């Protein structure tokens, strides 16, 4: 049972444009959501998080939107840069600091 | 965040042997976790490493196969026992720093294990 799903295995975007990565979840107990970026041969790097009491959180070029009724969240990167090319993982937990359930990841490629 | 190191960074092991992976953090943490990422797949939680008591294992993972120690607030080990090629994965520890403003998990660089 895949409780966190990222339906797009890959996304290709032009430099300077917006990248939108999507994530859906099924467990209504999830209360805290995070996005991680992963380069090959490295551990995941934390990007941004959001708790269920909010519908938007912004940090520089990164914005996460949460639609709790639709059980859907998205990560927007504006403007996209070639260095953003990596695998992006969506993760969820029932409380902050507790066990994480990850999606399958989306490979983002930003073309110069 | 915290500075997290893992040893070894990679290893190639023979079937039937065991490997112990270390996770060291430069500051005290509240929670420590061990994850696995099999080739082409997402990250899966193996267990929560509890300080001074037995780890809490997820469904499908058992202590005999993946014994875990956590003697203090900054160090943990994961042993992969009686290895088979199916254990070839990246093994990652993650932590929740004690002094962090939010309870975000931060990951170590990972240990890439290949079992022949």
PDB file of C-alpha atoms in Angstrom, chain B residues 4 11 18 36-38 71 74 84:
ATOM      1  CA  UNK B   4      26.082  13.562  10.247  1.00  0.00           C
ATOM      2  CA  UNK B  11      31.528  -1.636   0.936  1.00  0.00           C
ATOM      3  CA  UNK B  18      27.743  -9.210   8.329  1.00  0.00           C
ATOM      4  CA  UNK B  36      17.153   1.709   3.226  1.00  0.00           C
ATOM      5  CA  UNK B  37      17.009   2.666  -0.444  1.00  0.00           C
ATOM      6  CA  UNK B  38      17.115  -0.334  -2.733  1.00  0.00           C
ATOM      7  CA  UNK B  71      24.336   3.892  23.351  1.00  0.00           C
ATOM      8  CA  UNK B  74      24.939  11.144  19.181  1.00  0.00           C
ATOM      9  CA  UNK B  84      22.427 -11.850   0.617  1.00  0.00           C
TER      10      UNK B  84
END
